Coordinates of C-alpha atoms and ligand atoms in Angstrom, one line a residue:
X131 CA 73.6 146.7 123.6
X132 CA 72.8 146.2 127.3
X133 CA 70.0 143.7 127.9
X134 CA 66.9 145.3 129.4
X135 CA 65.7 142.5 131.6
X136 CA 62.6 144.4 132.5
X137 CA 61.3 143.6 129.0
X138 CA 59.3 140.5 128.2
X139 CA 59.1 140.6 124.4
X140 CA 56.6 137.7 124.1
X141 CA 54.2 138.9 126.8
X142 CA 54.4 142.5 125.4
X143 CA 53.7 141.3 121.8
X144 CA 50.7 139.4 123.1
X145 CA 49.4 142.4 124.9
X146 CA 49.9 144.5 121.7
X147 CA 48.0 141.9 119.7
X148 CA 45.1 142.1 122.1
X149 CA 45.1 145.9 122.2
X150 CA 45.1 146.1 118.4
X151 CA 42.2 143.7 118.2
X152 CA 44.2 141.5 115.8
X153 CA 42.0 139.5 113.4
X154 CA 43.5 136.3 111.9
X155 CA 42.3 134.4 108.9
X156 CA 44.8 131.9 110.0
X157 CA 45.1 129.1 112.5
X158 CA 44.3 128.5 115.3
X159 CA 40.8 127.8 114.1
X160 CA 39.1 128.8 117.4
X161 CA 39.9 132.4 116.3
X162 CA 40.4 134.1 119.8
X163 CA 38.0 131.7 121.6
X164 CA 35.0 132.6 119.3
X165 CA 34.8 129.1 117.8
X166 CA 35.7 127.2 120.9
X167 CA 33.1 125.0 122.5
X168 CA 31.4 127.0 125.3
X169 CA 32.0 124.1 127.6
X170 CA 35.7 124.3 126.9
X171 CA 35.7 128.0 127.4
X172 CA 33.9 127.5 130.7
X173 CA 36.6 125.2 132.0
X174 CA 39.7 126.7 130.4
X175 CA 38.8 130.4 130.5
X176 CA 39.0 132.6 127.5
X177 CA 42.5 133.9 128.4
X178 CA 43.9 130.5 127.2
X179 CA 42.4 131.1 123.7
X180 CA 43.2 134.8 123.6
X181 CA 46.9 134.0 124.1
X182 CA 46.9 131.1 121.6
X183 CA 47.9 133.0 118.5
X184 CA 50.0 132.0 115.5
X185 CA 53.7 132.8 116.1
X186 CA 54.5 134.1 112.7
X187 CA 51.7 136.1 111.2
X188 CA 50.1 136.7 114.6
X189 CA 52.4 137.4 117.5
X190 CA 55.1 138.7 115.1
X191 CA 54.7 139.5 111.4
X192 CA 55.3 136.8 108.7
X193 CA 59.0 137.6 108.4
X194 CA 59.5 137.9 112.2
X195 CA 60.6 141.5 111.7
X196 CA 59.6 142.3 115.2
X197 CA 62.3 139.8 116.4
X198 CA 59.9 138.9 119.2
X199 CA 61.2 135.4 119.8
X200 CA 64.8 136.2 119.1
X201 CA 64.7 139.1 121.6
X202 CA 63.2 136.9 124.3
X203 CA 65.8 134.2 123.7
X204 CA 68.6 136.7 123.8
X205 CA 67.3 138.0 127.2
X206 CA 67.3 134.5 128.5
X207 CA 70.8 133.8 127.2
X208 CA 72.0 137.0 129.0
X209 CA 70.2 136.0 132.2
X210 CA 72.0 132.6 132.4
X211 CA 75.3 133.6 130.9
X212 CA 74.9 131.6 127.7
X213 CA 76.0 132.7 124.2
X214 CA 72.8 131.5 122.6
X215 CA 69.4 130.3 124.0
X216 CA 66.7 128.5 122.1
X217 CA 63.1 128.1 123.3
X218 CA 61.2 124.9 122.6
X219 CA 57.5 124.1 123.1
X220 CA 58.1 120.4 122.9
X221 CA 59.7 119.8 126.3
X222 CA 63.2 118.9 127.2
X223 CA 62.4 115.6 125.4
X224 CA 63.0 117.5 122.2
X225 CA 65.8 119.8 123.5
X226 CA 67.9 116.9 124.6
X227 CA 67.6 115.1 121.3
X228 CA 68.5 118.3 119.4
X229 CA 71.6 118.7 121.7
X230 CA 72.6 115.1 121.1
X231 CA 72.3 115.4 117.3
X232 CA 74.4 118.6 117.3
X233 CA 77.2 116.9 119.2
X234 CA 77.3 113.6 117.4
X235 CA 75.7 111.8 114.4
X236 CA 74.4 108.4 113.3
X237 CA 76.9 105.5 113.9
X238 CA 79.1 107.7 116.1
X239 CA 79.5 107.3 119.9
X240 CA 78.4 109.5 122.8
X241 CA 79.2 109.0 126.4
X242 CA 75.9 108.9 128.4
X243 CA 75.3 108.4 132.1
X244 CA 73.2 105.3 132.5
X245 CA 70.8 107.2 134.7
X246 CA 69.6 109.2 131.6
X247 CA 66.0 110.0 131.0
X248 CA 64.0 108.0 128.5
X249 CA 64.0 111.0 126.1
X250 CA 67.8 110.5 125.8
X251 CA 67.3 106.8 125.0
X252 CA 64.7 107.8 122.4
X253 CA 67.3 110.1 120.9
X254 CA 69.7 107.2 120.6
X255 CA 67.0 105.0 118.9
X256 CA 66.0 107.7 116.5
X257 CA 69.5 108.8 115.6
X258 CA 71.4 105.5 115.6
X259 CA 74.0 107.1 117.9
X260 CA 75.9 104.4 119.9
X261 CA 75.9 105.0 123.7
X262 CA 79.0 104.4 125.8
X263 CA 77.4 104.0 129.2
X264 CA 78.9 105.7 132.1
X265 CA 78.0 104.2 135.5
X266 CA 76.1 106.3 138.0
X267 CA 77.5 106.5 141.5
X268 CA 75.3 104.1 143.4
X269 CA 74.2 104.4 147.0
X270 CA 73.7 100.7 147.5
X271 CA 72.2 101.2 151.0
X272 CA 69.5 103.5 149.7
X273 CA 69.1 101.9 146.3
X274 CA 69.6 105.2 144.6
X275 CA 71.7 106.3 141.6
X276 CA 73.6 109.6 141.8
X277 CA 75.2 111.2 138.7
X278 CA 78.4 109.6 137.4
X279 CA 81.7 111.1 138.5
X280 CA 84.3 113.0 136.4
X281 CA 86.6 109.9 136.8
X282 CA 83.8 107.8 135.3
X283 CA 83.7 110.0 132.2
X284 CA 87.5 110.1 132.0
X285 CA 87.7 106.3 132.0
X286 CA 85.0 106.0 129.4
X287 CA 86.8 108.5 127.1
X288 CA 90.1 106.6 127.7
X289 CA 88.3 103.4 126.5
X290 CA 86.4 105.1 123.7
X291 CA 88.6 108.0 122.5
X292 CA 86.5 108.2 119.3
X293 CA 83.4 109.3 121.3
X294 CA 82.2 112.7 120.0
X295 CA 81.2 114.1 123.4
X296 CA 79.4 113.4 126.7
X297 CA 76.0 113.8 128.3
X298 CA 75.3 114.0 132.0
X299 CA 72.0 114.4 133.9
X300 CA 72.3 116.9 136.7
X301 CA 70.5 117.5 139.0
X302 CA 68.7 114.2 139.1
X303 CA 64.9 114.3 139.8
X304 CA 66.0 113.5 143.4
X305 CA 68.0 116.7 143.6
X306 CA 71.5 115.1 143.4
X307 CA 74.0 117.2 141.4
X308 CA 77.1 116.1 139.5
X309 CA 80.5 117.7 139.6
X310 CA 79.9 119.5 136.4
X311 CA 83.0 121.6 136.4
X312 CA 85.2 118.5 136.6
X313 CA 83.2 116.7 134.0
X314 CA 83.4 119.7 131.7
X315 CA 87.2 119.8 132.3
X316 CA 87.5 116.1 131.3
X317 CA 85.6 116.8 128.1
X318 CA 87.4 120.0 127.2
X319 CA 90.9 118.5 127.8
X320 CA 90.0 116.3 124.8
X321 CA 88.3 119.0 122.9
X322 CA 84.9 117.3 123.2
X323 CA 81.6 119.0 124.1
X324 CA 79.6 118.3 127.2
X325 CA 75.7 118.3 127.2
X326 CA 74.1 118.7 130.6
X327 CA 70.5 117.5 130.9
X328 CA 69.5 120.1 133.5
X329 CA 65.8 119.5 133.1
X330 CA 65.4 119.7 136.8
X331 CA 67.6 122.8 137.2
X332 CA 65.7 125.8 135.8
X333 CA 66.0 127.7 139.1
X334 CA 69.7 127.0 139.7
X335 CA 71.1 130.2 138.0
X336 CA 69.0 132.4 140.2
X337 CA 70.3 131.7 143.7
X338 CA 73.9 131.2 145.0
X339 CA 72.8 128.6 147.6
X340 CA 71.7 126.2 144.9
X341 CA 74.1 123.9 143.1
X342 CA 76.1 125.5 140.3
X343 CA 74.4 125.4 136.9
X344 CA 75.7 124.0 133.6
X345 CA 76.6 127.3 131.8
X346 CA 78.6 128.6 134.8
X347 CA 80.3 125.2 135.2
X348 CA 81.6 125.4 131.6
X349 CA 79.2 123.0 129.8
X350 CA 78.7 123.5 126.1
X351 CA 75.0 122.8 125.9
X352 CA 72.5 122.7 128.7
X353 CA 68.9 121.6 128.5
X354 CA 66.3 122.9 131.0
X355 CA 62.6 122.4 131.5
X356 CA 61.0 125.6 132.5
X357 CA 57.9 123.8 133.6
X358 CA 59.5 121.5 136.2
X359 CA 61.3 123.7 138.8
X360 CA 60.3 127.0 137.1
X361 CA 56.9 128.6 136.7
X362 CA 56.5 128.1 132.9
X363 CA 53.7 126.1 131.4
X364 CA 54.0 122.4 130.8
X365 CA 56.3 121.6 127.8
X366 CA 58.2 124.8 128.1
X367 CA 61.9 124.0 127.6
X368 CA 65.0 126.0 126.7
X369 CA 68.5 124.9 125.7
X370 CA 71.6 127.1 126.0
X371 CA 74.9 127.0 124.1
X372 CA 78.3 128.5 124.8
X373 CA 81.8 128.2 123.4
X374 CA 82.9 127.3 119.9
X375 CA 82.7 123.5 119.9
X376 CA 79.1 123.5 118.5
X377 CA 77.8 125.6 115.6
X378 CA 74.8 127.6 116.8
X379 CA 73.1 127.3 113.4
X380 CA 73.6 123.6 113.3
X381 CA 72.0 123.2 116.8
X382 CA 69.0 125.4 115.6
X383 CA 68.7 123.2 112.5
X384 CA 68.6 120.0 114.6
X385 CA 65.9 121.4 116.8
X386 CA 64.0 122.5 113.6
X387 CA 64.2 118.9 112.4
X388 CA 62.4 117.6 115.4
X389 CA 60.1 120.5 116.4
X390 CA 56.6 121.6 115.6
X391 CA 55.9 124.2 112.9
X392 CA 53.1 125.4 115.1
X393 CA 54.7 126.4 118.4
X394 CA 52.3 127.3 121.2
X395 CA 52.9 131.0 122.0
X396 CA 51.4 130.5 125.5
X397 CA 54.4 128.2 126.2
X398 CA 56.8 130.8 124.9
X399 CA 55.1 133.5 127.0
X400 CA 55.5 131.3 130.1
X401 CA 59.2 130.9 129.5
X402 CA 59.6 134.7 128.9
X403 CA 57.7 135.5 132.0
X404 CA 59.8 133.1 134.1
X405 CA 63.0 134.7 133.0
X406 CA 61.9 138.2 133.9
X407 CA 60.5 137.0 137.2
X408 CA 63.7 135.3 138.1
X409 CA 66.0 138.1 137.0
X410 CA 64.0 140.6 139.0
X411 CA 62.8 138.6 142.0
X412 CA 64.5 135.2 141.8
X413 CA 67.0 135.7 144.6
X414 CA 64.3 136.7 147.0
X415 CA 61.7 134.2 145.9
X416 CA 64.2 131.3 145.9
X417 CA 65.7 132.4 149.2
X418 CA 62.2 132.2 150.7
X419 CA 61.7 128.8 149.1
X420 CA 65.0 127.5 150.5
X421 CA 64.0 128.7 154.0
X422 CA 60.6 127.1 153.6
X423 CA 62.3 123.8 152.4
X424 CA 64.6 123.8 155.5
X425 CA 61.6 124.3 157.8
X426 CA 59.6 121.6 156.0
X427 CA 62.4 119.2 156.0
X428 CA 62.8 119.5 159.8
X429 CA 59.1 119.1 160.3
X430 CA 58.8 116.0 158.1
X431 CA 61.8 114.4 159.8
X432 CA 59.9 114.7 163.1
X433 CA 57.0 112.7 161.8
X434 CA 57.3 109.1 163.0
X435 CA 58.6 106.7 160.3
X436 CA 59.7 109.5 157.9
X437 CA 63.3 110.2 157.1
X438 CA 64.1 113.2 154.9
X439 CA 67.2 112.7 152.7
X440 CA 69.5 115.6 153.0
X441 CA 73.0 116.5 151.9
X442 CA 74.5 114.2 154.5
X443 CA 72.7 111.2 152.8
X444 CA 73.3 112.2 149.2
X445 CA 76.7 113.9 149.1
X446 CA 80.2 112.6 149.6
X447 CA 83.0 110.6 148.1
X448 CA 81.5 108.2 145.5
X449 CA 78.1 109.8 145.9
X450 CA 76.6 113.1 144.6
X451 CA 78.7 116.2 144.4
X452 CA 76.0 118.7 145.5
X453 CA 72.4 118.7 146.4
X454 CA 69.3 120.8 145.8
X455 CA 67.0 120.8 148.9
X456 CA 63.8 121.8 147.1
X457 CA 62.8 118.3 146.1
X458 CA 62.0 116.9 149.6
X459 CA 62.8 113.2 149.2
X460 CA 61.3 111.2 152.1
X461 CA 62.4 107.7 152.9
X462 CA 59.3 105.9 154.3
X463 CA 60.8 102.4 154.5
X464 CA 60.3 102.4 158.2
X465 CA 56.5 102.8 157.8
X466 CA 56.4 99.4 156.2
X467 CA 54.7 100.6 153.1
X468 CA 55.8 101.6 149.6
X469 CA 56.0 105.0 148.0
X470 CA 53.4 103.8 145.4
X471 CA 50.8 103.0 148.2
X472 CA 51.6 106.1 150.1
X473 CA 51.2 108.3 147.1
X474 CA 47.8 106.7 146.2
X475 CA 46.6 107.2 149.8
X476 CA 47.7 110.9 149.9
X477 CA 45.8 111.5 146.7
X478 CA 42.7 109.6 147.8
X479 CA 42.5 111.1 151.3
X480 CA 44.0 114.5 151.0
X481 CA 43.9 115.4 147.3
X482 CA 47.7 115.8 147.5
X483 CA 49.9 114.5 144.7
X484 CA 53.4 113.4 145.6
X485 CA 56.0 113.8 142.9
X486 CA 58.4 110.8 142.8
X487 CA 57.5 107.5 144.3
X488 CA 59.3 104.2 144.4
X489 CA 59.5 101.1 146.5
X490 CA 60.5 103.1 149.7
X491 CA 60.3 106.8 148.9
X492 CA 58.0 109.6 148.0
X493 CA 59.0 113.2 147.3
X494 CA 57.4 116.5 147.5
X495 CA 58.7 119.0 145.1
X496 CA 58.8 122.5 146.6
X497 CA 59.2 125.6 144.4
X498 CA 59.0 129.4 145.0
X499 CA 55.3 128.9 144.5
X500 CA 54.9 127.1 147.9
X501 CA 54.3 128.8 151.2
X502 CA 53.4 128.0 154.8
X503 CA 49.8 127.3 153.7
X504 CA 50.8 124.6 151.2
X505 CA 53.4 123.0 153.4
X506 CA 51.1 123.0 156.4
X507 CA 48.6 121.1 154.3
X508 CA 51.4 118.7 153.2
X509 CA 52.6 118.2 156.8
X510 CA 49.1 117.5 158.1
X511 CA 48.6 114.9 155.3
X512 CA 52.0 113.2 156.0
X513 CA 51.1 113.0 159.8
X514 CA 47.8 111.5 158.9
X515 CA 49.5 109.0 156.6
X516 CA 51.9 108.1 159.5
X517 CA 48.8 107.5 161.7
X518 CA 47.3 105.1 159.1
X519 CA 50.2 103.0 158.3
X520 CA 48.6 99.8 159.7
X521 CA 46.1 100.0 156.8
X522 CA 48.9 100.6 154.3
X523 CA 51.2 97.8 155.3
X524 CA 49.5 95.2 153.2
X525 CA 51.7 95.8 150.2
X526 CA 53.8 93.5 148.0
X527 CA 57.5 94.0 148.8
X528 CA 59.9 95.0 146.1
X529 CA 63.4 93.6 146.3
X530 CA 65.7 95.9 144.4
X531 CA 68.7 94.1 142.7
X532 CA 72.2 95.3 143.4
X533 CA 73.7 97.9 141.0
X534 CA 75.7 95.1 139.4
X535 CA 72.6 93.0 138.9
X536 CA 70.7 95.9 137.5
X537 CA 73.2 96.5 134.7
X538 CA 72.6 94.3 131.7
X539 CA 74.8 93.7 128.7
X540 CA 74.2 96.0 125.7
X541 CA 74.1 93.1 123.2
X542 CA 72.8 95.2 120.3
X543 CA 72.6 98.9 119.6
X544 CA 69.4 100.5 120.9
X545 CA 68.3 101.5 117.4
X546 CA 69.0 98.1 115.8
X547 CA 67.1 96.2 118.6
X548 CA 64.2 98.6 118.6
X549 CA 63.6 98.3 114.9
X550 CA 64.5 94.6 114.6
X551 CA 61.8 91.9 114.0
X552 CA 60.4 91.4 117.4
X553 CA 58.1 89.1 119.3
X554 CA 56.2 89.0 122.5
X555 CA 57.2 86.4 125.1
X556 CA 55.9 85.6 128.6
X557 CA 58.1 87.5 131.0
X558 CA 59.4 84.4 132.7
X559 CA 60.7 83.3 129.3
X560 CA 62.4 86.6 128.5
X561 CA 65.5 85.9 130.5
X562 CA 68.5 85.8 128.1
X563 CA 66.5 87.5 125.3
X564 CA 67.4 90.9 123.9
X565 CA 64.8 93.7 124.8
X566 CA 63.2 95.4 121.8
X567 CA 61.5 98.0 123.9
X568 CA 62.1 100.5 126.7
X569 CA 60.7 99.6 130.1
X570 CA 60.7 102.6 132.3
X571 CA 59.2 103.2 135.7
X572 CA 57.6 106.7 135.6
X573 CA 58.3 108.9 137.4
X574 CA 61.3 109.4 137.3
X575 CA 61.6 108.1 133.7
X576 CA 64.9 106.3 133.8
X577 CA 64.6 103.1 131.7
X578 CA 65.4 100.0 133.7
X579 CA 65.6 98.1 130.5
X580 CA 66.3 99.5 127.1
X581 CA 66.3 98.1 123.5
X582 CA 69.4 96.0 122.9
X583 CA 70.0 95.0 126.5
X584 CA 70.0 91.2 127.2
X585 CA 67.4 90.7 129.9
X586 CA 68.3 89.1 133.1
X587 CA 66.2 87.3 135.8
X588 CA 66.9 89.8 138.6
X589 CA 65.8 92.8 136.5
X590 CA 62.7 91.1 135.3
X591 CA 61.8 89.9 138.8
X592 CA 62.3 93.4 140.1
X593 CA 60.0 94.9 137.4
X594 CA 57.3 92.3 137.9
X595 CA 57.4 92.8 141.7
X596 CA 57.3 96.6 141.1
X597 CA 54.2 96.4 138.9
X598 CA 52.6 94.2 141.5
X599 CA 53.4 96.9 144.1
X600 CA 52.1 99.8 141.9
X601 CA 55.0 100.8 139.7
X602 CA 53.8 102.4 136.4
X603 CA 55.5 101.4 133.2
X604 CA 53.9 103.6 130.6
X605 CA 56.2 102.7 127.7
X606 CA 56.1 98.9 127.9
X607 CA 54.0 97.3 125.2
X608 CA 52.4 95.3 128.1
X609 CA 52.2 97.7 131.0
X610 CA 51.3 94.8 133.4
X611 CA 54.5 93.1 132.1
X612 CA 52.9 89.7 131.6
X613 CA 54.9 89.7 128.3
X614 CA 58.0 91.5 127.1
X615 CA 58.8 92.5 123.6
X616 CA 62.1 90.9 122.6
X617 CA 64.2 90.7 119.4
X618 CA 63.3 87.7 117.2
X619 CA 66.5 85.6 117.1
X620 CA 66.9 82.8 114.6
Ligands
LIG962 C1 66.2 114.2 133.4 C2 65.1 114.5 132.5 N1 65.5 114.9 131.2 C3 64.5 115.2 130.3 C4 63.2 115.1 130.6 C5 62.1 115.5 129.6 O1 61.6 116.7 129.9 P1 60.2 117.2 129.4 O2 59.1 116.5 130.3 O3 60.2 118.7 129.5 O4 60.0 116.8 128.0 C6 62.8 114.8 131.9 C7 61.4 114.7 132.3 O5 61.0 114.2 133.3 C8 63.8 114.4 132.9 O6 63.5 114.0 134.1

């Protein structure tokens, strides 16, 4: 049956529930806002509570006979050319783990780009899957990692032919995209599935001028956050499947193992609404966003001390394959300050939050929600920042180690090291010890150190200098990094 993309089954079911004046003697206990604290209602608005209904036995009946979720998932699959789509209310952090567990199993190997997000590493720890790390393509002059090449995956498969499949992150949070078609070809020549962590690529299917997306490039499973570049609510994530290398029921079962039994219908509604919006208006909305991004990039480049990274900087042999211009990545090294300090200043003085920030960059993520008004405000703030750099220069410098120095030996498997007896040692004494924890600058969330890696002096010095300069390490047991959690060795 032809898909009617004008429908939005979840939104429509919510509207029907409201029209019918549905009355639940079920969770959620606020019962359509009536029991919510009036102070919460004043801040959140009652619409939040009205839309927060039980999925089965509220939105749909107890046996899901209305096929509300299934119909919404099918429409999404149709929109992005997938065979199956699954909605998740637990972020891509869940989706990526479900994908990994459908492709491989405990004790088996999976090829993983070392620029993977911490949720992938969490998946390795929880499952006992052994990573075969594939090196990103390093831009050594910019201290930036782009996705690994197809040749990198081919080499890793040649060295580990028993690996069950591969995982690549594309686009990166910086907007750099991998050559997905070639990586999928490498995998499929060997009959192995490819997972693409496309958390940053929800918008890619809906405009030709954006990098190609995983399903069109032939990937088997693709994970996408609808809340990042899309207009869904936080935690809204989908994963798509195509081809016959992975059993759809098994993938659903893996997600069921990890997910909540109380999915938030508001999050489902946000995903459903995004799909319809994009199918009907995505080309126009994203076309406008791309034009706005081009104008904004030119204007930022003209601000003294700012350099906007574009395709010329990111793409080329041994660099990224393609590039998404919506994350506007700004190199502010010339201003003599750090991205951390600049981000704090923008928030304090202009109530503007930058997205990524590191020792020399900040980024402003643009989406179809932006317009001249928002970018004018951004530009005014950036010009003001450039005018105030003398007061921002008093910052600790962060020397980033070379790519070779950043890579540490995986002395034990992530799971073994994470669950091993561990102890806390002063950071200076952690050199040569095996990490028992993840240490991840956030954003972007790519672990610098992960359980099982033998810690080295350059990496620890870099992290300590980073913390001094304002780097945030949310997952380290000691976020100030005075101590590090290491494996007890006898
Ligand atoms: C590459 C990548 N994958 C997965 C995730 C996890 O996504 P979520 O925040 O939707 O759980 C993130 C989050 O930043 C990410 O950057």
